[in-house]
PDB file of C-alpha atoms and ligand atoms in Angstrom:
ATOM      1  CA  MET A 927     -15.645  -7.991 -12.092  1.00  0.00           C
ATOM      2  CA  GLY A 928     -13.914  -7.499  -8.729  1.00  0.00           C
ATOM      3  CA  PHE A 929     -12.540  -4.144  -7.493  1.00  0.00           C
ATOM      4  CA  ALA A 930      -9.500  -3.468  -6.073  1.00  0.00           C
ATOM      5  CA  LEU A 931      -8.384  -0.291  -4.243  1.00  0.00           C
ATOM      6  CA  ILE A 932      -4.849   0.636  -4.289  1.00  0.00           C
ATOM      7  CA  THR A 933      -3.803   3.658  -2.092  1.00  0.00           C
ATOM      8  CA  GLY A 934      -0.731   5.687  -3.594  1.00  0.00           C
ATOM      9  CA  GLY A 935      -1.471   3.898  -7.220  1.00  0.00           C
ATOM     10  CA  SER A 936      -0.329   6.463  -9.434  1.00  0.00           C
ATOM     11  CA  ARG A 937       3.329   5.876  -9.137  1.00  0.00           C
ATOM     12  CA  GLY A 938       6.074   3.625  -8.230  1.00  0.00           C
ATOM     13  CA  ILE A 939       5.502   0.320  -6.547  1.00  0.00           C
ATOM     14  CA  GLY A 940       1.608   1.088  -6.150  1.00  0.00           C
ATOM     15  CA  ARG A 941       1.136   1.565 -10.179  1.00  0.00           C
ATOM     16  CA  ALA A 942       3.297  -1.528 -10.477  1.00  0.00           C
ATOM     17  CA  ILE A 943       0.552  -3.273  -8.507  1.00  0.00           C
ATOM     18  CA  ALA A 944      -2.049  -1.656 -10.349  1.00  0.00           C
ATOM     19  CA  ILE A 945      -0.860  -3.114 -13.473  1.00  0.00           C
ATOM     20  CA  LYS A 946      -0.509  -6.418 -12.183  1.00  0.00           C
ATOM     21  CA  LEU A 947      -3.727  -6.722 -10.370  1.00  0.00           C
ATOM     22  CA  ALA A 948      -5.625  -5.328 -13.222  1.00  0.00           C
ATOM     23  CA  LYS A 949      -4.507  -8.332 -15.384  1.00  0.00           C
ATOM     24  CA  HIS A 950      -6.330 -10.178 -13.168  1.00  0.00           C
ATOM     25  CA  GLY A 951      -9.505  -8.200 -14.561  1.00  0.00           C
ATOM     26  CA  HIS A 952     -10.035  -6.851 -11.361  1.00  0.00           C
ATOM     27  CA  HIS A 953     -11.290  -2.455 -11.618  1.00  0.00           C
ATOM     28  CA  ILE A 954      -8.405  -0.778 -10.484  1.00  0.00           C
ATOM     29  CA  LEU A 955      -9.552   2.001  -8.126  1.00  0.00           C
ATOM     30  CA  ILE A 956      -6.198   4.061  -8.844  1.00  0.00           C
ATOM     31  CA  ASN A 957      -5.831   6.842  -5.368  1.00  0.00           C
ATOM     32  CA  TYR A 958      -3.836   9.902  -5.666  1.00  0.00           C
ATOM     33  CA  ARG A 959      -3.191  12.420  -3.069  1.00  0.00           C
ATOM     34  CA  SER A 960      -2.016  15.579  -5.732  1.00  0.00           C
ATOM     35  CA  ASN A 961      -0.293  14.418  -8.592  1.00  0.00           C
ATOM     36  CA  GLU A 962      -3.170  14.127 -11.120  1.00  0.00           C
ATOM     37  CA  ALA A 963      -0.732  13.832 -14.058  1.00  0.00           C
ATOM     38  CA  SER A 964       0.755  10.662 -12.850  1.00  0.00           C
ATOM     39  CA  ALA A 965      -2.584   8.939 -11.688  1.00  0.00           C
ATOM     40  CA  LEU A 966      -3.608   9.524 -15.332  1.00  0.00           C
ATOM     41  CA  GLU A 967      -0.614   7.876 -16.973  1.00  0.00           C
ATOM     42  CA  ALA A 968      -1.203   5.162 -14.794  1.00  0.00           C
ATOM     43  CA  LYS A 969      -4.912   4.898 -15.593  1.00  0.00           C
ATOM     44  CA  GLN A 970      -3.186   4.658 -19.474  1.00  0.00           C
ATOM     45  CA  LEU A 971      -1.301   1.702 -18.454  1.00  0.00           C
ATOM     46  CA  VAL A 972      -4.408   0.018 -16.897  1.00  0.00           C
ATOM     47  CA  GLU A 973      -6.220   0.286 -19.491  1.00  0.00           C
ATOM     48  CA  GLU A 974      -3.197  -0.570 -22.085  1.00  0.00           C
ATOM     49  CA  ALA A 975      -2.638  -3.784 -20.300  1.00  0.00           C
ATOM     50  CA  GLY A 976      -5.929  -4.561 -20.869  1.00  0.00           C
ATOM     51  CA  GLY A 977      -7.574  -3.618 -17.794  1.00  0.00           C
ATOM     52  CA  GLN A 978     -10.217  -0.875 -16.318  1.00  0.00           C
ATOM     53  CA  ALA A 979      -9.481   1.713 -13.676  1.00  0.00           C
ATOM     54  CA  THR A 980     -10.815   5.069 -12.399  1.00  0.00           C
ATOM     55  CA  LEU A 981      -8.936   7.821 -10.468  1.00  0.00           C
ATOM     56  CA  MET A 982      -9.889   8.122  -6.692  1.00  0.00           C
ATOM     57  CA  GLN A 983      -8.621  11.237  -5.347  1.00  0.00           C
ATOM     58  CA  PHE A 984      -7.881  11.312  -1.355  1.00  0.00           C
ATOM     59  CA  ASP A 985      -5.318  12.311   1.035  1.00  0.00           C
ATOM     60  CA  VAL A 986      -5.073   9.273   3.607  1.00  0.00           C
ATOM     61  CA  SER A 987      -4.551  10.961   6.413  1.00  0.00           C
ATOM     62  CA  ASP A 988      -7.567  13.077   6.386  1.00  0.00           C
ATOM     63  CA  LYS A 989     -10.276  11.048   7.890  1.00  0.00           C
ATOM     64  CA  GLU A 990     -13.155  12.960   6.832  1.00  0.00           C
ATOM     65  CA  LYS A 991     -12.158  13.171   3.219  1.00  0.00           C
ATOM     66  CA  VAL A 992     -11.447   9.297   2.927  1.00  0.00           C
ATOM     67  CA  ARG A 993     -14.963   8.160   4.702  1.00  0.00           C
ATOM     68  CA  GLU A 994     -17.049  11.181   2.185  1.00  0.00           C
ATOM     69  CA  VAL A 995     -15.094   9.163  -0.664  1.00  0.00           C
ATOM     70  CA  LEU A 996     -14.948   5.935  -0.313  1.00  0.00           C
ATOM     71  CA  ASP A 997     -19.027   6.060   1.061  1.00  0.00           C
ATOM     72  CA  ASN A 998     -19.828   7.776  -1.897  1.00  0.00           C
ATOM     73  CA  TRP A 999     -18.299   4.868  -4.268  1.00  0.00           C
ATOM     74  CA  GLN A1000     -20.128   2.137  -2.619  1.00  0.00           C
ATOM     75  CA  LYS A1001     -23.587   4.080  -2.611  1.00  0.00           C
ATOM     76  CA  GLU A1002     -23.134   4.467  -6.644  1.00  0.00           C
ATOM     77  CA  SER A1003     -21.739   1.314  -6.985  1.00  0.00           C
ATOM     78  CA  GLU A1004     -24.280  -0.247  -4.428  1.00  0.00           C
ATOM     79  CA  ASP A1005     -23.967  -3.819  -6.482  1.00  0.00           C
ATOM     80  CA  HIS A1006     -19.992  -3.652  -6.193  1.00  0.00           C
ATOM     81  CA  TYR A1007     -17.729  -3.948  -3.670  1.00  0.00           C
ATOM     82  CA  LEU A1008     -13.871  -3.601  -2.897  1.00  0.00           C
ATOM     83  CA  GLU A1009     -12.750  -7.209  -2.840  1.00  0.00           C
ATOM     84  CA  ILE A1010      -8.751  -6.251  -2.793  1.00  0.00           C
ATOM     85  CA  LEU A1011      -7.547  -3.402  -0.814  1.00  0.00           C
ATOM     86  CA  VAL A1012      -3.724  -2.467  -1.157  1.00  0.00           C
ATOM     87  CA  ASN A1013      -2.740   0.253   1.746  1.00  0.00           C
ATOM     88  CA  ASN A1014       0.429   1.702  -0.393  1.00  0.00           C
ATOM     89  CA  ALA A1015       0.619   5.039  -0.177  1.00  0.00           C
ATOM     90  CA  GLY A1016       3.697   6.290   2.015  1.00  0.00           C
ATOM     91  CA  VAL A1017       6.052   9.357   2.053  1.00  0.00           C
ATOM     92  CA  ARG A1018       9.496   9.649   3.797  1.00  0.00           C
ATOM     93  CA  LYS A1019       9.949  12.427   5.634  1.00  0.00           C
ATOM     94  CA  ASP A1020      13.566  11.246   7.422  1.00  0.00           C
ATOM     95  CA  ASN A1021      15.566  12.722   9.759  1.00  0.00           C
ATOM     96  CA  ILE A1022      17.209  11.656  13.125  1.00  0.00           C
ATOM     97  CA  LEU A1023      15.179  11.785  16.480  1.00  0.00           C
ATOM     98  CA  ALA A1024      17.061  14.773  18.224  1.00  0.00           C
ATOM     99  CA  PHE A1025      15.911  17.073  15.188  1.00  0.00           C
ATOM    100  CA  MET A1026      12.391  15.552  14.261  1.00  0.00           C
ATOM    101  CA  THR A1027      10.058  18.118  13.787  1.00  0.00           C
ATOM    102  CA  ASP A1028       6.243  17.673  15.356  1.00  0.00           C
ATOM    103  CA  GLU A1029       5.478  18.234  11.778  1.00  0.00           C
ATOM    104  CA  GLN A1030       7.703  15.320  10.599  1.00  0.00           C
ATOM    105  CA  TRP A1031       6.336  13.034  13.418  1.00  0.00           C
ATOM    106  CA  ASP A1032       2.916  13.160  13.466  1.00  0.00           C
ATOM    107  CA  SER A1033       2.402  13.519   9.107  1.00  0.00           C
ATOM    108  CA  VAL A1034       4.195  10.203   8.865  1.00  0.00           C
ATOM    109  CA  LEU A1035       2.293   8.445  11.239  1.00  0.00           C
ATOM    110  CA  ASP A1036      -0.768  10.049  10.204  1.00  0.00           C
ATOM    111  CA  ILE A1037      -0.631   8.824   6.365  1.00  0.00           C
ATOM    112  CA  HIS A1038       1.093   5.499   7.030  1.00  0.00           C
ATOM    113  CA  LEU A1039      -1.041   4.101  10.239  1.00  0.00           C
ATOM    114  CA  GLY A1040      -3.654   6.706  10.252  1.00  0.00           C
ATOM    115  CA  GLY A1041      -4.180   5.849   6.587  1.00  0.00           C
ATOM    116  CA  PHE A1042      -4.350   1.938   7.528  1.00  0.00           C
ATOM    117  CA  TYR A1043      -7.091   2.646   9.886  1.00  0.00           C
ATOM    118  CA  VAL A1044      -9.452   4.873   7.831  1.00  0.00           C
ATOM    119  CA  VAL A1045      -9.008   3.537   4.486  1.00  0.00           C
ATOM    120  CA  THR A1046      -9.569  -0.383   6.114  1.00  0.00           C
ATOM    121  CA  LYS A1047     -11.890   0.478   8.081  1.00  0.00           C
ATOM    122  CA  ALA A1048     -14.063   2.036   5.426  1.00  0.00           C
ATOM    123  CA  VAL A1049     -13.654  -1.247   3.090  1.00  0.00           C
ATOM    124  CA  MET A1050     -13.569  -4.048   5.481  1.00  0.00           C
ATOM    125  CA  ASN A1051     -17.468  -4.200   6.674  1.00  0.00           C
ATOM    126  CA  LYS A1052     -18.753  -4.835   2.908  1.00  0.00           C
ATOM    127  CA  MET A1053     -15.710  -7.777   2.491  1.00  0.00           C
ATOM    128  CA  ILE A1054     -17.256  -9.096   6.049  1.00  0.00           C
ATOM    129  CA  ARG A1055     -20.794  -9.250   4.485  1.00  0.00           C
ATOM    130  CA  LYS A1056     -19.517 -10.605   1.553  1.00  0.00           C
ATOM    131  CA  LYS A1057     -17.527 -13.207   3.564  1.00  0.00           C
ATOM    132  CA  TYR A1058     -14.433 -12.308   1.001  1.00  0.00           C
ATOM    133  CA  GLY A1059     -11.339 -10.130   1.013  1.00  0.00           C
ATOM    134  CA  ARG A1060      -7.624  -9.878   0.808  1.00  0.00           C
ATOM    135  CA  ILE A1061      -6.128  -6.857   2.166  1.00  0.00           C
ATOM    136  CA  ILE A1062      -1.924  -5.969   2.001  1.00  0.00           C
ATOM    137  CA  ASN A1063      -0.464  -3.814   3.568  1.00  0.00           C
ATOM    138  CA  ILE A1064       2.994  -2.142   2.295  1.00  0.00           C
ATOM    139  CA  VAL A1065       5.415  -1.717   5.004  1.00  0.00           C
ATOM    140  CA  SER A1066       9.217  -1.476   5.178  1.00  0.00           C
ATOM    141  CA  LEU A1067      12.362  -3.474   6.075  1.00  0.00           C
ATOM    142  CA  SER A1068      12.652  -0.086   8.240  1.00  0.00           C
ATOM    143  CA  GLY A1069       9.156  -1.096  10.327  1.00  0.00           C
ATOM    144  CA  ILE A1070      11.087  -4.488  11.209  1.00  0.00           C
ATOM    145  CA  LYS A1071      14.792  -4.194  11.790  1.00  0.00           C
ATOM    146  CA  GLY A1072      14.513  -0.104  12.806  1.00  0.00           C
ATOM    147  CA  MET A1073      16.607   2.549  10.466  1.00  0.00           C
ATOM    148  CA  ALA A1074      18.928   5.471  11.766  1.00  0.00           C
ATOM    149  CA  GLY A1075      16.997   8.365  10.668  1.00  0.00           C
ATOM    150  CA  GLN A1076      14.082   6.774  10.040  1.00  0.00           C
ATOM    151  CA  ALA A1077      12.102   6.648  13.709  1.00  0.00           C
ATOM    152  CA  ASN A1078       8.680   8.207  12.559  1.00  0.00           C
ATOM    153  CA  TYR A1079       8.457   5.846   9.450  1.00  0.00           C
ATOM    154  CA  ALA A1080       9.965   2.819  11.243  1.00  0.00           C
ATOM    155  CA  ALA A1081       7.226   3.206  13.808  1.00  0.00           C
ATOM    156  CA  ALA A1082       4.727   3.936  11.757  1.00  0.00           C
ATOM    157  CA  LYS A1083       5.683   0.702   9.362  1.00  0.00           C
ATOM    158  CA  ALA A1084       6.115  -1.679  12.466  1.00  0.00           C
ATOM    159  CA  GLY A1085       2.419   0.036  13.788  1.00  0.00           C
ATOM    160  CA  VAL A1086       0.767  -1.410  10.757  1.00  0.00           C
ATOM    161  CA  ILE A1087       3.018  -4.698  11.259  1.00  0.00           C
ATOM    162  CA  ALA A1088       0.517  -5.332  14.741  1.00  0.00           C
ATOM    163  CA  ALA A1089      -2.371  -3.959  13.284  1.00  0.00           C
ATOM    164  CA  THR A1090      -2.123  -6.449  10.126  1.00  0.00           C
ATOM    165  CA  LYS A1091      -1.436  -9.331  12.757  1.00  0.00           C
ATOM    166  CA  SER A1092      -4.241  -8.277  14.593  1.00  0.00           C
ATOM    167  CA  LEU A1093      -6.803  -7.562  12.163  1.00  0.00           C
ATOM    168  CA  ALA A1094      -5.994 -10.701  10.555  1.00  0.00           C
ATOM    169  CA  GLN A1095      -7.101 -12.752  13.661  1.00  0.00           C
ATOM    170  CA  GLU A1096     -10.156 -10.781  13.939  1.00  0.00           C
ATOM    171  CA  ILE A1097     -11.493 -11.241  10.324  1.00  0.00           C
ATOM    172  CA  SER A1098      -9.736 -14.543   9.366  1.00  0.00           C
ATOM    173  CA  ARG A1099     -12.636 -16.655   9.313  1.00  0.00           C
ATOM    174  CA  LYS A1100     -14.916 -14.355   7.018  1.00  0.00           C
ATOM    175  CA  ASN A1101     -12.383 -15.709   4.461  1.00  0.00           C
ATOM    176  CA  ILE A1102     -10.260 -12.469   4.329  1.00  0.00           C
ATOM    177  CA  THR A1103      -7.164 -12.472   4.947  1.00  0.00           C
ATOM    178  CA  VAL A1104      -4.635  -9.473   6.020  1.00  0.00           C
ATOM    179  CA  ASN A1105      -1.005  -9.650   4.833  1.00  0.00           C
ATOM    180  CA  CYS A1106       2.318  -7.512   4.724  1.00  0.00           C
ATOM    181  CA  VAL A1107       4.717  -6.955   2.359  1.00  0.00           C
ATOM    182  CA  ALA A1108       7.860  -5.607   2.999  1.00  0.00           C
ATOM    183  CA  PRO A1109      10.030  -3.668   0.430  1.00  0.00           C
ATOM    184  CA  GLY A1110      13.849  -3.216   1.140  1.00  0.00           C
ATOM    185  CA  PHE A1111      15.360  -0.381  -1.408  1.00  0.00           C
ATOM    186  CA  ILE A1112      13.074  -0.200  -4.488  1.00  0.00           C
ATOM    187  CA  LYS A1113      13.975   2.250  -7.330  1.00  0.00           C
ATOM    188  CA  THR A1114      11.030   4.436  -7.629  1.00  0.00           C
ATOM    189  CA  GLU A1115      11.053   8.447  -6.879  1.00  0.00           C
ATOM    190  CA  MET A1116      10.827   7.308  -2.966  1.00  0.00           C
ATOM    191  CA  ILE A1117      14.141   6.943  -2.757  1.00  0.00           C
ATOM    192  CA  ASP A1118      15.722   9.292  -4.981  1.00  0.00           C
ATOM    193  CA  ASP A1119      18.556  10.763  -3.060  1.00  0.00           C
ATOM    194  CA  ILE A1120      19.502   7.589  -1.994  1.00  0.00           C
ATOM    195  CA  ASP A1121      22.244   6.390  -3.508  1.00  0.00           C
ATOM    196  CA  GLU A1122      22.537   2.765  -5.287  1.00  0.00           C
ATOM    197  CA  ASP A1123      26.060   2.470  -5.789  1.00  0.00           C
ATOM    198  CA  GLN A1124      26.877   3.520  -2.450  1.00  0.00           C
ATOM    199  CA  TRP A1125      24.406   1.036  -0.926  1.00  0.00           C
ATOM    200  CA  LYS A1126      24.045  -1.731  -3.331  1.00  0.00           C
ATOM    201  CA  ALA A1127      27.158  -3.103  -1.291  1.00  0.00           C
ATOM    202  CA  PHE A1128      25.295  -3.971   1.788  1.00  0.00           C
ATOM    203  CA  ILE A1129      22.410  -5.845  -0.534  1.00  0.00           C
ATOM    204  CA  PRO A1130      23.232  -9.624  -0.978  1.00  0.00           C
ATOM    205  CA  MET A1131      21.711  -9.186  -4.545  1.00  0.00           C
ATOM    206  CA  LYS A1132      24.192  -5.980  -5.164  1.00  0.00           C
ATOM    207  CA  ARG A1133      21.264  -4.181  -6.419  1.00  0.00           C
ATOM    208  CA  PHE A1134      18.105  -2.300  -5.492  1.00  0.00           C
ATOM    209  CA  GLY A1135      14.824  -3.873  -6.373  1.00  0.00           C
ATOM    210  CA  ARG A1136      11.975  -3.453  -9.274  1.00  0.00           C
ATOM    211  CA  ALA A1137       8.530  -2.075  -8.208  1.00  0.00           C
ATOM    212  CA  GLU A1138       7.105  -5.122 -10.311  1.00  0.00           C
ATOM    213  CA  GLU A1139       9.275  -7.425  -8.135  1.00  0.00           C
ATOM    214  CA  VAL A1140       7.552  -6.020  -4.785  1.00  0.00           C
ATOM    215  CA  ALA A1141       4.096  -6.218  -6.742  1.00  0.00           C
ATOM    216  CA  ALA A1142       4.566  -9.829  -8.256  1.00  0.00           C
ATOM    217  CA  VAL A1143       4.342 -10.585  -4.561  1.00  0.00           C
ATOM    218  CA  VAL A1144       1.194  -8.494  -3.689  1.00  0.00           C
ATOM    219  CA  GLU A1145      -0.390 -10.110  -7.021  1.00  0.00           C
ATOM    220  CA  PHE A1146      -0.186 -13.573  -5.122  1.00  0.00           C
ATOM    221  CA  LEU A1147      -1.663 -12.879  -2.243  1.00  0.00           C
ATOM    222  CA  SER A1148      -4.245 -11.337  -3.851  1.00  0.00           C
ATOM    223  CA  THR A1149      -5.560 -13.911  -5.626  1.00  0.00           C
ATOM    224  CA  LYS A1150      -7.798 -16.798  -4.186  1.00  0.00           C
ATOM    225  CA  ASP A1151      -5.069 -19.395  -4.538  1.00  0.00           C
ATOM    226  CA  ALA A1152      -3.300 -17.524  -1.450  1.00  0.00           C
ATOM    227  CA  SER A1153      -5.844 -18.559   1.035  1.00  0.00           C
ATOM    228  CA  TYR A1154      -4.248 -20.044   4.070  1.00  0.00           C
ATOM    229  CA  ILE A1155      -1.711 -17.262   4.628  1.00  0.00           C
ATOM    230  CA  THR A1156      -2.625 -14.612   6.709  1.00  0.00           C
ATOM    231  CA  GLY A1157      -0.884 -12.059   9.355  1.00  0.00           C
ATOM    232  CA  GLU A1158       2.236 -12.843   7.575  1.00  0.00           C
ATOM    233  CA  VAL A1159       5.124 -10.084   6.573  1.00  0.00           C
ATOM    234  CA  ILE A1160       6.316 -10.799   3.409  1.00  0.00           C
ATOM    235  CA  SER A1161       9.852  -9.486   2.783  1.00  0.00           C
ATOM    236  CA  VAL A1162      11.283  -8.151  -1.022  1.00  0.00           C
ATOM    237  CA  ASN A1163      14.482  -7.264  -0.396  1.00  0.00           C
ATOM    238  CA  GLY A1164      17.288  -8.960  -2.242  1.00  0.00           C
ATOM    239  CA  GLY A1165      18.231 -10.740   0.725  1.00  0.00           C
ATOM    240  CA  LEU A1166      18.943  -7.627   2.771  1.00  0.00           C
ATOM    241  CA  TYR A1167      17.647  -9.113   6.756  1.00  0.00           C
ATOM    242  CA  THR A1168      18.575  -7.433   9.866  1.00  0.00           C
TER     243      THR A1168
HETATM  244  P1  NAP B 589       6.468   6.789  -4.519  1.00  0.00           P
HETATM  245  O1  NAP B 589       6.878   6.371  -5.751  1.00  0.00           O
HETATM  246  O2  NAP B 589       6.650   7.898  -4.226  1.00  0.00           O
HETATM  247  O3  NAP B 589       4.727   7.020  -4.505  1.00  0.00           O
HETATM  248  C1  NAP B 589       3.664   7.146  -3.597  1.00  0.00           C
HETATM  249  C2  NAP B 589       2.359   7.370  -3.947  1.00  0.00           C
HETATM  250  O4  NAP B 589       1.533   7.651  -2.628  1.00  0.00           O
HETATM  251  C3  NAP B 589       2.097   7.889  -5.043  1.00  0.00           C
HETATM  252  O5  NAP B 589       0.928   7.387  -5.580  1.00  0.00           O
HETATM  253  C4  NAP B 589       1.780   9.361  -4.053  1.00  0.00           C
HETATM  254  O6  NAP B 589       0.379  10.288  -4.688  1.00  0.00           O
HETATM  255  C5  NAP B 589       1.241   8.538  -2.665  1.00  0.00           C
HETATM  256  N1  NAP B 589       0.637   8.951  -1.652  1.00  0.00           N
HETATM  257  C6  NAP B 589       1.611   9.984  -0.832  1.00  0.00           C
HETATM  258  N2  NAP B 589       1.272  10.297  -0.172  1.00  0.00           N
HETATM  259  C7  NAP B 589      -0.123  10.150   0.112  1.00  0.00           C
HETATM  260  C8  NAP B 589      -1.410  10.443   0.676  1.00  0.00           C
HETATM  261  N3  NAP B 589      -1.102  11.313   2.029  1.00  0.00           N
HETATM  262  N4  NAP B 589      -2.367  10.000   0.386  1.00  0.00           N
HETATM  263  C9  NAP B 589      -2.743   9.249  -0.769  1.00  0.00           C
HETATM  264  N5  NAP B 589      -1.520   8.554  -1.415  1.00  0.00           N
HETATM  265  C10 NAP B 589      -0.187   9.567  -1.360  1.00  0.00           C
HETATM  266  O7  NAP B 589       6.680   5.709  -3.794  1.00  0.00           O
HETATM  267  P2  NAP B 589       6.830   4.070  -3.419  1.00  0.00           P
HETATM  268  O8  NAP B 589       8.614   4.002  -3.676  1.00  0.00           O
HETATM  269  O9  NAP B 589       6.143   3.556  -4.455  1.00  0.00           O
HETATM  270  O10 NAP B 589       6.024   3.724  -2.258  1.00  0.00           O
HETATM  271  C11 NAP B 589       5.299   2.934  -2.004  1.00  0.00           C
HETATM  272  C12 NAP B 589       4.812   2.292  -0.445  1.00  0.00           C
HETATM  273  O11 NAP B 589       6.080   1.443  -0.589  1.00  0.00           O
HETATM  274  C13 NAP B 589       5.263   3.311   0.452  1.00  0.00           C
HETATM  275  O12 NAP B 589       4.260   3.036   1.617  1.00  0.00           O
HETATM  276  C14 NAP B 589       6.701   3.125   0.888  1.00  0.00           C
HETATM  277  O13 NAP B 589       6.506   3.500   2.084  1.00  0.00           O
HETATM  278  C15 NAP B 589       7.015   1.827   0.669  1.00  0.00           C
HETATM  279  N6  NAP B 589       8.264   1.232   0.831  1.00  0.00           N
HETATM  280  C16 NAP B 589       8.996   1.877  -0.270  1.00  0.00           C
HETATM  281  C17 NAP B 589      10.062   1.618  -0.323  1.00  0.00           C
HETATM  282  C18 NAP B 589      11.176   2.243  -1.217  1.00  0.00           C
HETATM  283  O14 NAP B 589      12.170   1.758  -1.181  1.00  0.00           O
HETATM  284  N7  NAP B 589      11.042   2.574  -2.771  1.00  0.00           N
HETATM  285  C19 NAP B 589      10.595   0.486   0.441  1.00  0.00           C
HETATM  286  C20 NAP B 589       9.903   0.382   1.599  1.00  0.00           C
HETATM  287  C21 NAP B 589       8.837   0.727   1.793  1.00  0.00           C
HETATM  288  P3  NAP B 589       0.865  11.810  -5.151  1.00  0.00           P
HETATM  289  O15 NAP B 589       1.903  11.525  -6.051  1.00  0.00           O
HETATM  290  O16 NAP B 589       0.045  12.191  -5.388  1.00  0.00           O
HETATM  291  O17 NAP B 589       1.860  12.104  -3.925  1.00  0.00           O
END
C-alpha cells in the first residue's frame, strides 16, 4: 500500500483530496494544526470511502516539529515511504501592504513557503531512493496574478511556484514529478468572509468552485498516469484568468 501525506488534510480542499486519494488505496496521513475534531471527521470520511487514514498533528511552519514527527513516522514505518505529498496547508492574513504587520507577513510566508520547504525536504529523500514520487503543491491564482490585500499570500504562493519549477528540474530524472494546482475562489472556510454574490460576476463560470473540483486535478497528478507532467501550474478557477 502506498502512503500519502496531505498537509492541512482535515478541512476544505485538503479533506476533499484525502477522500479522493483514499479511493486509490493509499493510506492517508492527514496533517492538521489544531482542530482535532475536524481531523477526526476527515479520518472517518476517508474510512467511509473505504480507505485508511492516520492523523498527524504538526504546524508546518514549526521546522523542528515537522522534522521530529516525520522522522519518527519513518522510523516506525521503516518498510514504507510517502510516495505522494500534497502541500496544501494554508491560511490567509490579508491586509494592504501599508498596514501589514510583521506577524501577518512572516506567518503567511512561514506557513506556505517555509512549510513547502521543510515538509518536502523531509519527505523527498526516500522518494529519491525509491525512484518514484508525486509532489503536488496547492498554490493560488493570487500567486500568479497578485491580488490587492494579499501581498504576503501572493508572494508566498509565487515562491512555491518558483520552487516547484526548480525542484522539478532537480528530481525529474528520479521519476518524481512536482506540480502546482492553483485554485481560484473555492467554497471553504478559508473564504467564508468573501461574498460569492458580489464576486461571481467576475468569474466566467459565474460561481465559486468546490473543493472536489480542485481535488480531481490533484487526484490525476498523483497517479502513475501523470508521468510526463512536471514543473507545471494547473489552474482550477472557472475561467478567472489574469
Ligand atoms: P481551510 O478550509 O481553511 O483549511 C485549511 C487547512 O489547513 C486546515 O486543515 C488547517 O488545519 C490547515 N492548516 C492551516 N495552517 C496550518 C499549519 N500552520 N500547519 C498545518 N496545517 C495547517 O482552507 P482551504 O480553502 O481548504 O485551503 C487549502 C489550500 O488551498 C491553502 O493552501 C490555500 O491557500 C489554497 N487555496 C484556497 C483557495 C480558496 O478559495 N479556498 C483559493 C486558492 C488557494 P486546522 O483546522 O487544524 O487549522
